[in-house]
Amino acid sequence: MEISDLDHVSQKLLEFKSEYQIDILPDWGEGPDGSWQNGKWLKDELDKLHRFVGLLAGAMGGNANFIKNIGGVQIKKANIGSHGGEAYSHRVSLSEKGPFSAWTIVHELAHAWDANHRWQLSVALEKYTGGYTSLPFSFLKRLLGQRDSGFWKPEELPGRRGRFPGCNAAGYFYGDKPSGSNWSFNRKEDFAESVAMYVGWNGNNDLSTQAHARVERYCLHNGAKDTFFGQVDNWADYARHFYPEDGDYARTKRWHFIDGVVSGKIILT
Ligand SMILES: [Zn+2]
């Protein structure tokens, strides 16, 4: 943040607060010796963040709903290792290492939304989609050789990354068709990814290309490289788990669940 951006940025921070109850933790300003400190945020990043938050708020039916759902959140930049972001109730940290995507912002805010509801949104999604979590069943499934991974961990090879239901660290047997799965998949990640898919699928926005790329990769043949994510995998083998009816993600139970929650058709207690 340059000192010349200060007026613009101060105005932006007020907008974040009044429109979304978002507090951006400023790390710029006057240092101990009186000189200007740029901090880690760039002016353009704050403008982008504002636009990305607006996409989620729009999907939720407006700013008032966003504020009600998330209940106020502080966003800061932090050193969080290899992750792009981290979220808890009312707190989101973004990696200070690189630029963030619209996908990351919506994904992390979805976690904050879930956290603000004692993580019961992801529990409800798991139930609605017909999934369950069981470490003993996961162990048994892997023991019986019904796995697409190593026994204790995934392997960085096509068809070995742990994408089958239950073949993951959490023992998460997802129901219906998520847009993807990996060793870290669990109900919370499922919820956050489902929100990002929902925001991107029907719109023509910063998440749409990625949302459609996630679905279309299952039309590739085994061993092909998916051009969006740059990954080689046995896509055709995974289509039955992830490719929605007629390639239309809006026909999945996840899409209906998120749509029901944002439209108030599904009421969670
Ligand atoms: Zn996540």
PDB file of C-alpha atoms and ligand atoms in Angstrom:
ATOM      1  CA  MET A   1       0.000   0.000   0.000  1.00  0.00           C
ATOM      2  CA  GLU A   2       1.510   3.277  -1.132  1.00  0.00           C
ATOM      3  CA  ILE A   3       0.898   6.424   0.896  1.00  0.00           C
ATOM      4  CA  SER A   4      -0.768   7.951  -2.187  1.00  0.00           C
ATOM      5  CA  ASP A   5      -3.433   5.189  -2.022  1.00  0.00           C
ATOM      6  CA  LEU A   6      -4.409   6.045   1.543  1.00  0.00           C
ATOM      7  CA  ASP A   7      -7.554   8.064   0.758  1.00  0.00           C
ATOM      8  CA  HIS A   8      -8.901   5.443  -1.649  1.00  0.00           C
ATOM      9  CA  VAL A   9      -8.128   2.607   0.749  1.00  0.00           C
ATOM     10  CA  SER A  10      -9.558   4.330   3.814  1.00  0.00           C
ATOM     11  CA  GLN A  11     -12.789   4.797   1.878  1.00  0.00           C
ATOM     12  CA  LYS A  12     -12.737   1.123   0.848  1.00  0.00           C
ATOM     13  CA  LEU A  13     -12.339  -0.015   4.451  1.00  0.00           C
ATOM     14  CA  LEU A  14     -15.427   1.981   5.405  1.00  0.00           C
ATOM     15  CA  GLU A  15     -17.342   0.276   2.583  1.00  0.00           C
ATOM     16  CA  PHE A  16     -16.221  -3.195   3.739  1.00  0.00           C
ATOM     17  CA  LYS A  17     -17.505  -2.334   7.203  1.00  0.00           C
ATOM     18  CA  SER A  18     -20.820  -0.751   6.292  1.00  0.00           C
ATOM     19  CA  GLU A  19     -21.744  -3.126   3.451  1.00  0.00           C
ATOM     20  CA  TYR A  20     -20.517  -6.445   4.854  1.00  0.00           C
ATOM     21  CA  GLN A  21     -19.417  -5.959   8.484  1.00  0.00           C
ATOM     22  CA  ILE A  22     -15.937  -6.916   7.323  1.00  0.00           C
ATOM     23  CA  ASP A  23     -12.915  -5.559   9.176  1.00  0.00           C
ATOM     24  CA  ILE A  24      -9.717  -5.541   7.169  1.00  0.00           C
ATOM     25  CA  LEU A  25      -6.771  -5.560   9.516  1.00  0.00           C
ATOM     26  CA  PRO A  26      -4.532  -2.730   8.245  1.00  0.00           C
ATOM     27  CA  ASP A  27      -0.816  -3.438   8.324  1.00  0.00           C
ATOM     28  CA  TRP A  28       0.160  -0.197   6.622  1.00  0.00           C
ATOM     29  CA  GLY A  29       0.718   3.246   8.091  1.00  0.00           C
ATOM     30  CA  GLU A  30       3.261   5.111  10.121  1.00  0.00           C
ATOM     31  CA  GLY A  31       6.018   2.929  11.527  1.00  0.00           C
ATOM     32  CA  PRO A  32       7.722   3.421  14.919  1.00  0.00           C
ATOM     33  CA  ASP A  33      10.285   5.748  13.359  1.00  0.00           C
ATOM     34  CA  GLY A  34       7.599   7.894  11.748  1.00  0.00           C
ATOM     35  CA  SER A  35       8.221   6.631   8.205  1.00  0.00           C
ATOM     36  CA  TRP A  36       5.505   5.129   5.964  1.00  0.00           C
ATOM     37  CA  GLN A  37       5.200   1.316   6.022  1.00  0.00           C
ATOM     38  CA  ASN A  38       3.612  -0.267   2.943  1.00  0.00           C
ATOM     39  CA  GLY A  39       2.488  -3.452   4.696  1.00  0.00           C
ATOM     40  CA  LYS A  40       1.423  -6.513   2.704  1.00  0.00           C
ATOM     41  CA  TRP A  41      -1.860  -5.397   1.173  1.00  0.00           C
ATOM     42  CA  LEU A  42      -1.944  -3.814  -2.249  1.00  0.00           C
ATOM     43  CA  LYS A  43      -4.619  -1.317  -3.226  1.00  0.00           C
ATOM     44  CA  ASP A  44      -5.683  -3.487  -6.184  1.00  0.00           C
ATOM     45  CA  GLU A  45      -6.065  -6.498  -3.918  1.00  0.00           C
ATOM     46  CA  LEU A  46      -8.501  -4.658  -1.686  1.00  0.00           C
ATOM     47  CA  ASP A  47     -10.513  -3.651  -4.743  1.00  0.00           C
ATOM     48  CA  LYS A  48     -10.537  -7.261  -5.957  1.00  0.00           C
ATOM     49  CA  LEU A  49     -11.475  -8.581  -2.526  1.00  0.00           C
ATOM     50  CA  HIS A  50     -14.385  -6.159  -2.443  1.00  0.00           C
ATOM     51  CA  ARG A  51     -15.625  -7.497  -5.790  1.00  0.00           C
ATOM     52  CA  PHE A  52     -15.222 -11.168  -4.748  1.00  0.00           C
ATOM     53  CA  VAL A  53     -17.114 -10.628  -1.487  1.00  0.00           C
ATOM     54  CA  GLY A  54     -19.852  -9.024  -3.566  1.00  0.00           C
ATOM     55  CA  LEU A  55     -20.242 -12.256  -5.578  1.00  0.00           C
ATOM     56  CA  LEU A  56     -20.983 -14.277  -2.450  1.00  0.00           C
ATOM     57  CA  ALA A  57     -23.235 -11.567  -1.044  1.00  0.00           C
ATOM     58  CA  GLY A  58     -25.121 -11.523  -4.363  1.00  0.00           C
ATOM     59  CA  ALA A  59     -25.613 -15.295  -4.257  1.00  0.00           C
ATOM     60  CA  MET A  60     -26.915 -14.934  -0.700  1.00  0.00           C
ATOM     61  CA  GLY A  61     -29.505 -12.421  -1.870  1.00  0.00           C
ATOM     62  CA  GLY A  62     -27.807  -9.217  -0.748  1.00  0.00           C
ATOM     63  CA  ASN A  63     -25.635  -7.544   1.832  1.00  0.00           C
ATOM     64  CA  ALA A  64     -28.109  -7.854   4.707  1.00  0.00           C
ATOM     65  CA  ASN A  65     -28.180 -11.640   4.275  1.00  0.00           C
ATOM     66  CA  PHE A  66     -24.393 -11.766   4.057  1.00  0.00           C
ATOM     67  CA  ILE A  67     -24.123  -9.909   7.372  1.00  0.00           C
ATOM     68  CA  LYS A  68     -26.755 -12.132   8.990  1.00  0.00           C
ATOM     69  CA  ASN A  69     -25.100 -15.335   7.732  1.00  0.00           C
ATOM     70  CA  ILE A  70     -21.496 -14.536   8.575  1.00  0.00           C
ATOM     71  CA  GLY A  71     -22.082 -12.256  11.532  1.00  0.00           C
ATOM     72  CA  GLY A  72     -19.073 -10.012  10.961  1.00  0.00           C
ATOM     73  CA  VAL A  73     -15.602 -11.171  10.005  1.00  0.00           C
ATOM     74  CA  GLN A  74     -12.069  -9.906  10.272  1.00  0.00           C
ATOM     75  CA  ILE A  75      -9.808 -10.528   7.276  1.00  0.00           C
ATOM     76  CA  LYS A  76      -6.044 -10.330   7.564  1.00  0.00           C
ATOM     77  CA  LYS A  77      -2.927 -11.427   5.747  1.00  0.00           C
ATOM     78  CA  ALA A  78      -0.749 -13.885   7.586  1.00  0.00           C
ATOM     79  CA  ASN A  79       1.966 -16.473   7.181  1.00  0.00           C
ATOM     80  CA  ILE A  80      -0.117 -19.665   7.060  1.00  0.00           C
ATOM     81  CA  GLY A  81       2.302 -22.035   5.359  1.00  0.00           C
ATOM     82  CA  SER A  82       1.269 -23.629   2.100  1.00  0.00           C
ATOM     83  CA  HIS A  83      -2.461 -22.877   2.459  1.00  0.00           C
ATOM     84  CA  GLY A  84      -4.142 -20.137   0.460  1.00  0.00           C
ATOM     85  CA  GLY A  85      -6.430 -19.309   3.347  1.00  0.00           C
ATOM     86  CA  GLU A  86      -7.715 -20.323   6.747  1.00  0.00           C
ATOM     87  CA  ALA A  87     -11.029 -19.609   8.393  1.00  0.00           C
ATOM     88  CA  TYR A  88     -12.635 -19.730  11.793  1.00  0.00           C
ATOM     89  CA  SER A  89     -15.722 -18.116  13.193  1.00  0.00           C
ATOM     90  CA  HIS A  90     -15.447 -14.379  12.414  1.00  0.00           C
ATOM     91  CA  ARG A  91     -11.841 -14.674  11.254  1.00  0.00           C
ATOM     92  CA  VAL A  92     -10.272 -15.328   7.873  1.00  0.00           C
ATOM     93  CA  SER A  93      -6.537 -15.334   7.180  1.00  0.00           C
ATOM     94  CA  LEU A  94      -5.193 -15.058   3.657  1.00  0.00           C
ATOM     95  CA  SER A  95      -1.713 -16.149   2.709  1.00  0.00           C
ATOM     96  CA  GLU A  96       0.689 -13.235   2.592  1.00  0.00           C
ATOM     97  CA  LYS A  97       2.727 -15.165   0.024  1.00  0.00           C
ATOM     98  CA  GLY A  98       0.805 -14.581  -3.139  1.00  0.00           C
ATOM     99  CA  PRO A  99      -2.299 -13.299  -4.836  1.00  0.00           C
ATOM    100  CA  PHE A 100      -5.636 -14.786  -3.850  1.00  0.00           C
ATOM    101  CA  SER A 101      -8.350 -15.972  -6.203  1.00  0.00           C
ATOM    102  CA  ALA A 102     -12.084 -15.383  -6.113  1.00  0.00           C
ATOM    103  CA  TRP A 103     -12.396 -19.111  -5.416  1.00  0.00           C
ATOM    104  CA  THR A 104     -10.250 -18.853  -2.272  1.00  0.00           C
ATOM    105  CA  ILE A 105     -12.204 -15.878  -0.950  1.00  0.00           C
ATOM    106  CA  VAL A 106     -15.627 -17.506  -1.431  1.00  0.00           C
ATOM    107  CA  HIS A 107     -14.321 -20.841  -0.081  1.00  0.00           C
ATOM    108  CA  GLU A 108     -12.885 -19.261   3.095  1.00  0.00           C
ATOM    109  CA  LEU A 109     -15.936 -17.078   3.691  1.00  0.00           C
ATOM    110  CA  ALA A 110     -18.089 -20.188   3.326  1.00  0.00           C
ATOM    111  CA  HIS A 111     -16.083 -21.762   6.171  1.00  0.00           C
ATOM    112  CA  ALA A 112     -16.664 -18.609   8.262  1.00  0.00           C
ATOM    113  CA  TRP A 113     -20.397 -18.914   7.472  1.00  0.00           C
ATOM    114  CA  ASP A 114     -20.398 -22.575   8.544  1.00  0.00           C
ATOM    115  CA  ALA A 115     -18.342 -21.745  11.670  1.00  0.00           C
ATOM    116  CA  ASN A 116     -20.811 -19.014  12.602  1.00  0.00           C
ATOM    117  CA  HIS A 117     -23.431 -21.791  12.669  1.00  0.00           C
ATOM    118  CA  ARG A 118     -21.333 -24.105  14.879  1.00  0.00           C
ATOM    119  CA  TRP A 119     -20.281 -26.016  11.711  1.00  0.00           C
ATOM    120  CA  GLN A 120     -23.829 -27.340  11.411  1.00  0.00           C
ATOM    121  CA  LEU A 121     -24.234 -26.219   7.792  1.00  0.00           C
ATOM    122  CA  SER A 122     -21.684 -28.802   6.694  1.00  0.00           C
ATOM    123  CA  VAL A 123     -23.345 -31.428   8.892  1.00  0.00           C
ATOM    124  CA  ALA A 124     -26.655 -30.624   7.181  1.00  0.00           C
ATOM    125  CA  LEU A 125     -25.032 -30.798   3.716  1.00  0.00           C
ATOM    126  CA  GLU A 126     -23.554 -34.207   4.512  1.00  0.00           C
ATOM    127  CA  LYS A 127     -26.975 -35.454   5.545  1.00  0.00           C
ATOM    128  CA  TYR A 128     -28.862 -33.862   2.641  1.00  0.00           C
ATOM    129  CA  THR A 129     -26.508 -35.393   0.084  1.00  0.00           C
ATOM    130  CA  GLY A 130     -26.647 -38.848   1.703  1.00  0.00           C
ATOM    131  CA  GLY A 131     -23.071 -38.940   2.962  1.00  0.00           C
ATOM    132  CA  TYR A 132     -21.577 -40.023   6.286  1.00  0.00           C
ATOM    133  CA  THR A 133     -18.271 -39.991   8.132  1.00  0.00           C
ATOM    134  CA  SER A 134     -16.788 -43.194   9.537  1.00  0.00           C
ATOM    135  CA  LEU A 135     -13.118 -43.907  10.177  1.00  0.00           C
ATOM    136  CA  PRO A 136     -13.763 -47.637  10.870  1.00  0.00           C
ATOM    137  CA  PHE A 137     -15.577 -48.070   7.530  1.00  0.00           C
ATOM    138  CA  SER A 138     -12.849 -46.131   5.777  1.00  0.00           C
ATOM    139  CA  PHE A 139     -10.234 -48.433   7.322  1.00  0.00           C
ATOM    140  CA  LEU A 140     -12.218 -51.488   6.292  1.00  0.00           C
ATOM    141  CA  LYS A 141     -12.708 -50.226   2.762  1.00  0.00           C
ATOM    142  CA  ARG A 142      -8.994 -49.587   2.374  1.00  0.00           C
ATOM    143  CA  LEU A 143      -8.191 -52.949   3.953  1.00  0.00           C
ATOM    144  CA  LEU A 144     -10.393 -54.688   1.379  1.00  0.00           C
ATOM    145  CA  GLY A 145      -8.425 -52.988  -1.380  1.00  0.00           C
ATOM    146  CA  GLN A 146     -11.280 -50.755  -2.505  1.00  0.00           C
ATOM    147  CA  ARG A 147      -9.015 -47.733  -2.487  1.00  0.00           C
ATOM    148  CA  ASP A 148      -7.517 -45.340  -4.981  1.00  0.00           C
ATOM    149  CA  SER A 149      -4.662 -44.368  -2.667  1.00  0.00           C
ATOM    150  CA  GLY A 150      -1.911 -45.855  -0.567  1.00  0.00           C
ATOM    151  CA  PHE A 151      -3.109 -47.449   2.650  1.00  0.00           C
ATOM    152  CA  TRP A 152      -2.245 -44.571   4.984  1.00  0.00           C
ATOM    153  CA  LYS A 153      -1.766 -41.753   2.532  1.00  0.00           C
ATOM    154  CA  PRO A 154      -2.387 -40.667  -1.034  1.00  0.00           C
ATOM    155  CA  GLU A 155       0.187 -41.071  -3.772  1.00  0.00           C
ATOM    156  CA  GLU A 156       0.959 -38.285  -6.228  1.00  0.00           C
ATOM    157  CA  LEU A 157      -0.043 -40.405  -9.226  1.00  0.00           C
ATOM    158  CA  PRO A 158      -3.098 -40.645 -11.485  1.00  0.00           C
ATOM    159  CA  GLY A 159      -5.743 -42.815  -9.858  1.00  0.00           C
ATOM    160  CA  ARG A 160      -3.919 -42.850  -6.495  1.00  0.00           C
ATOM    161  CA  ARG A 161      -4.829 -39.521  -4.923  1.00  0.00           C
ATOM    162  CA  GLY A 162      -7.682 -40.800  -2.787  1.00  0.00           C
ATOM    163  CA  ARG A 163     -10.841 -39.555  -4.481  1.00  0.00           C
ATOM    164  CA  PHE A 164     -13.228 -42.477  -3.879  1.00  0.00           C
ATOM    165  CA  PRO A 165     -15.868 -42.051  -1.165  1.00  0.00           C
ATOM    166  CA  GLY A 166     -14.263 -42.779   2.215  1.00  0.00           C
ATOM    167  CA  CYS A 167     -10.724 -42.849   0.797  1.00  0.00           C
ATOM    168  CA  ASN A 168      -9.502 -39.832   2.715  1.00  0.00           C
ATOM    169  CA  ALA A 169      -8.029 -38.835   6.073  1.00  0.00           C
ATOM    170  CA  ALA A 170     -11.425 -38.012   7.575  1.00  0.00           C
ATOM    171  CA  GLY A 171     -13.211 -41.218   6.522  1.00  0.00           C
ATOM    172  CA  TYR A 172     -15.695 -39.032   4.677  1.00  0.00           C
ATOM    173  CA  PHE A 173     -18.058 -41.003   2.456  1.00  0.00           C
ATOM    174  CA  TYR A 174     -19.559 -38.223   0.375  1.00  0.00           C
ATOM    175  CA  GLY A 175     -23.012 -38.839  -1.053  1.00  0.00           C
ATOM    176  CA  ASP A 176     -24.310 -37.847  -4.490  1.00  0.00           C
ATOM    177  CA  LYS A 177     -21.772 -36.007  -6.674  1.00  0.00           C
ATOM    178  CA  PRO A 178     -19.351 -33.403  -5.401  1.00  0.00           C
ATOM    179  CA  SER A 179     -17.258 -31.567  -8.002  1.00  0.00           C
ATOM    180  CA  GLY A 180     -14.158 -33.360  -6.787  1.00  0.00           C
ATOM    181  CA  SER A 181     -12.498 -34.999  -3.818  1.00  0.00           C
ATOM    182  CA  ASN A 182      -9.027 -35.581  -2.438  1.00  0.00           C
ATOM    183  CA  TRP A 183      -7.299 -36.903   0.665  1.00  0.00           C
ATOM    184  CA  SER A 184      -8.173 -33.724   2.644  1.00  0.00           C
ATOM    185  CA  PHE A 185     -11.856 -33.858   1.724  1.00  0.00           C
ATOM    186  CA  ASN A 186     -14.338 -33.823   4.598  1.00  0.00           C
ATOM    187  CA  ARG A 187     -17.785 -32.374   5.208  1.00  0.00           C
ATOM    188  CA  LYS A 188     -16.413 -28.876   5.947  1.00  0.00           C
ATOM    189  CA  GLU A 189     -14.369 -28.760   2.743  1.00  0.00           C
ATOM    190  CA  ASP A 190     -17.362 -30.188   0.904  1.00  0.00           C
ATOM    191  CA  PHE A 191     -19.563 -27.345   2.129  1.00  0.00           C
ATOM    192  CA  ALA A 192     -17.007 -24.642   1.233  1.00  0.00           C
ATOM    193  CA  GLU A 193     -16.415 -26.136  -2.230  1.00  0.00           C
ATOM    194  CA  SER A 194     -20.156 -26.498  -2.798  1.00  0.00           C
ATOM    195  CA  VAL A 195     -20.668 -22.808  -2.045  1.00  0.00           C
ATOM    196  CA  ALA A 196     -17.890 -21.838  -4.477  1.00  0.00           C
ATOM    197  CA  MET A 197     -19.398 -24.126  -7.146  1.00  0.00           C
ATOM    198  CA  TYR A 198     -22.833 -22.622  -6.558  1.00  0.00           C
ATOM    199  CA  VAL A 199     -21.549 -19.052  -6.920  1.00  0.00           C
ATOM    200  CA  GLY A 200     -19.595 -19.901 -10.075  1.00  0.00           C
ATOM    201  CA  TRP A 201     -21.938 -22.287 -11.856  1.00  0.00           C
ATOM    202  CA  ASN A 202     -24.825 -20.106 -13.003  1.00  0.00           C
ATOM    203  CA  GLY A 203     -23.091 -16.769 -13.151  1.00  0.00           C
ATOM    204  CA  ASN A 204     -20.617 -15.329 -15.567  1.00  0.00           C
ATOM    205  CA  ASN A 205     -18.178 -14.265 -12.890  1.00  0.00           C
ATOM    206  CA  ASP A 206     -14.672 -14.722 -11.489  1.00  0.00           C
ATOM    207  CA  LEU A 207     -15.491 -18.284 -10.358  1.00  0.00           C
ATOM    208  CA  SER A 208     -17.341 -19.523 -13.432  1.00  0.00           C
ATOM    209  CA  THR A 209     -14.424 -20.765 -15.547  1.00  0.00           C
ATOM    210  CA  GLN A 210     -13.092 -22.787 -12.632  1.00  0.00           C
ATOM    211  CA  ALA A 211     -16.538 -24.137 -11.695  1.00  0.00           C
ATOM    212  CA  HIS A 212     -17.129 -25.412 -15.239  1.00  0.00           C
ATOM    213  CA  ALA A 213     -13.561 -26.716 -15.563  1.00  0.00           C
ATOM    214  CA  ARG A 214     -14.114 -28.821 -12.446  1.00  0.00           C
ATOM    215  CA  VAL A 215     -17.033 -30.592 -14.090  1.00  0.00           C
ATOM    216  CA  GLU A 216     -15.726 -30.836 -17.635  1.00  0.00           C
ATOM    217  CA  ARG A 217     -12.478 -32.585 -16.666  1.00  0.00           C
ATOM    218  CA  TYR A 218     -14.482 -35.803 -16.115  1.00  0.00           C
ATOM    219  CA  CYS A 219     -15.179 -35.935 -19.843  1.00  0.00           C
ATOM    220  CA  LEU A 220     -11.445 -36.422 -20.459  1.00  0.00           C
ATOM    221  CA  HIS A 221     -10.027 -39.871 -21.033  1.00  0.00           C
ATOM    222  CA  ASN A 222      -7.802 -41.621 -18.517  1.00  0.00           C
ATOM    223  CA  GLY A 223      -4.280 -40.218 -18.468  1.00  0.00           C
ATOM    224  CA  ALA A 224      -5.266 -36.910 -20.063  1.00  0.00           C
ATOM    225  CA  LYS A 225      -4.063 -33.594 -18.696  1.00  0.00           C
ATOM    226  CA  ASP A 226      -6.759 -31.240 -17.588  1.00  0.00           C
ATOM    227  CA  THR A 227      -5.762 -27.849 -18.971  1.00  0.00           C
ATOM    228  CA  PHE A 228      -7.299 -25.691 -16.242  1.00  0.00           C
ATOM    229  CA  PHE A 229      -5.693 -27.368 -13.222  1.00  0.00           C
ATOM    230  CA  GLY A 230      -2.742 -28.896 -15.059  1.00  0.00           C
ATOM    231  CA  GLN A 231      -3.316 -32.325 -13.550  1.00  0.00           C
ATOM    232  CA  VAL A 232      -3.160 -35.772 -15.140  1.00  0.00           C
ATOM    233  CA  ASP A 233      -5.637 -38.264 -13.711  1.00  0.00           C
ATOM    234  CA  ASN A 234      -7.910 -41.158 -14.628  1.00  0.00           C
ATOM    235  CA  TRP A 235     -10.829 -38.839 -15.278  1.00  0.00           C
ATOM    236  CA  ALA A 236     -13.058 -41.378 -17.032  1.00  0.00           C
ATOM    237  CA  ASP A 237     -12.835 -43.727 -14.017  1.00  0.00           C
ATOM    238  CA  TYR A 238     -13.958 -40.905 -11.742  1.00  0.00           C
ATOM    239  CA  ALA A 239     -16.855 -39.672 -13.863  1.00  0.00           C
ATOM    240  CA  ARG A 240     -19.372 -41.921 -12.096  1.00  0.00           C
ATOM    241  CA  HIS A 241     -18.507 -40.271  -8.769  1.00  0.00           C
ATOM    242  CA  PHE A 242     -18.291 -36.667  -9.919  1.00  0.00           C
ATOM    243  CA  TYR A 243     -19.841 -35.989 -13.323  1.00  0.00           C
ATOM    244  CA  PRO A 244     -23.386 -34.645 -12.829  1.00  0.00           C
ATOM    245  CA  GLU A 245     -26.402 -35.675 -14.876  1.00  0.00           C
ATOM    246  CA  ASP A 246     -26.089 -34.155 -18.386  1.00  0.00           C
ATOM    247  CA  GLY A 247     -22.999 -32.327 -17.125  1.00  0.00           C
ATOM    248  CA  ASP A 248     -25.283 -29.935 -15.276  1.00  0.00           C
ATOM    249  CA  TYR A 249     -24.073 -29.203 -11.760  1.00  0.00           C
ATOM    250  CA  ALA A 250     -27.433 -27.547 -10.966  1.00  0.00           C
ATOM    251  CA  ARG A 251     -28.911 -31.070 -10.988  1.00  0.00           C
ATOM    252  CA  THR A 252     -26.786 -32.219  -8.062  1.00  0.00           C
ATOM    253  CA  LYS A 253     -28.020 -32.448  -4.480  1.00  0.00           C
ATOM    254  CA  ARG A 254     -25.257 -30.043  -3.434  1.00  0.00           C
ATOM    255  CA  TRP A 255     -26.514 -27.331  -5.755  1.00  0.00           C
ATOM    256  CA  HIS A 256     -30.047 -27.801  -4.417  1.00  0.00           C
ATOM    257  CA  PHE A 257     -28.851 -27.728  -0.848  1.00  0.00           C
ATOM    258  CA  ILE A 258     -26.947 -24.447  -1.192  1.00  0.00           C
ATOM    259  CA  ASP A 259     -29.781 -22.964  -3.254  1.00  0.00           C
ATOM    260  CA  GLY A 260     -32.247 -23.999  -0.567  1.00  0.00           C
ATOM    261  CA  VAL A 261     -30.164 -22.471   2.205  1.00  0.00           C
ATOM    262  CA  VAL A 262     -29.592 -19.112   0.475  1.00  0.00           C
ATOM    263  CA  SER A 263     -33.203 -18.844  -0.661  1.00  0.00           C
ATOM    264  CA  GLY A 264     -34.583 -19.773   2.763  1.00  0.00           C
ATOM    265  CA  LYS A 265     -36.329 -22.894   1.376  1.00  0.00           C
ATOM    266  CA  ILE A 266     -34.149 -25.027   3.609  1.00  0.00           C
ATOM    267  CA  ILE A 267     -34.349 -23.785   7.175  1.00  0.00           C
ATOM    268  CA  LEU A 268     -31.615 -24.889   9.509  1.00  0.00           C
ATOM    269  CA  THR A 269     -32.206 -24.918  13.215  1.00  0.00           C
TER     270      THR A 269
HETATM  271 ZN    ZN B   1     -11.180 -25.150   3.154  1.00  0.00          ZN
END
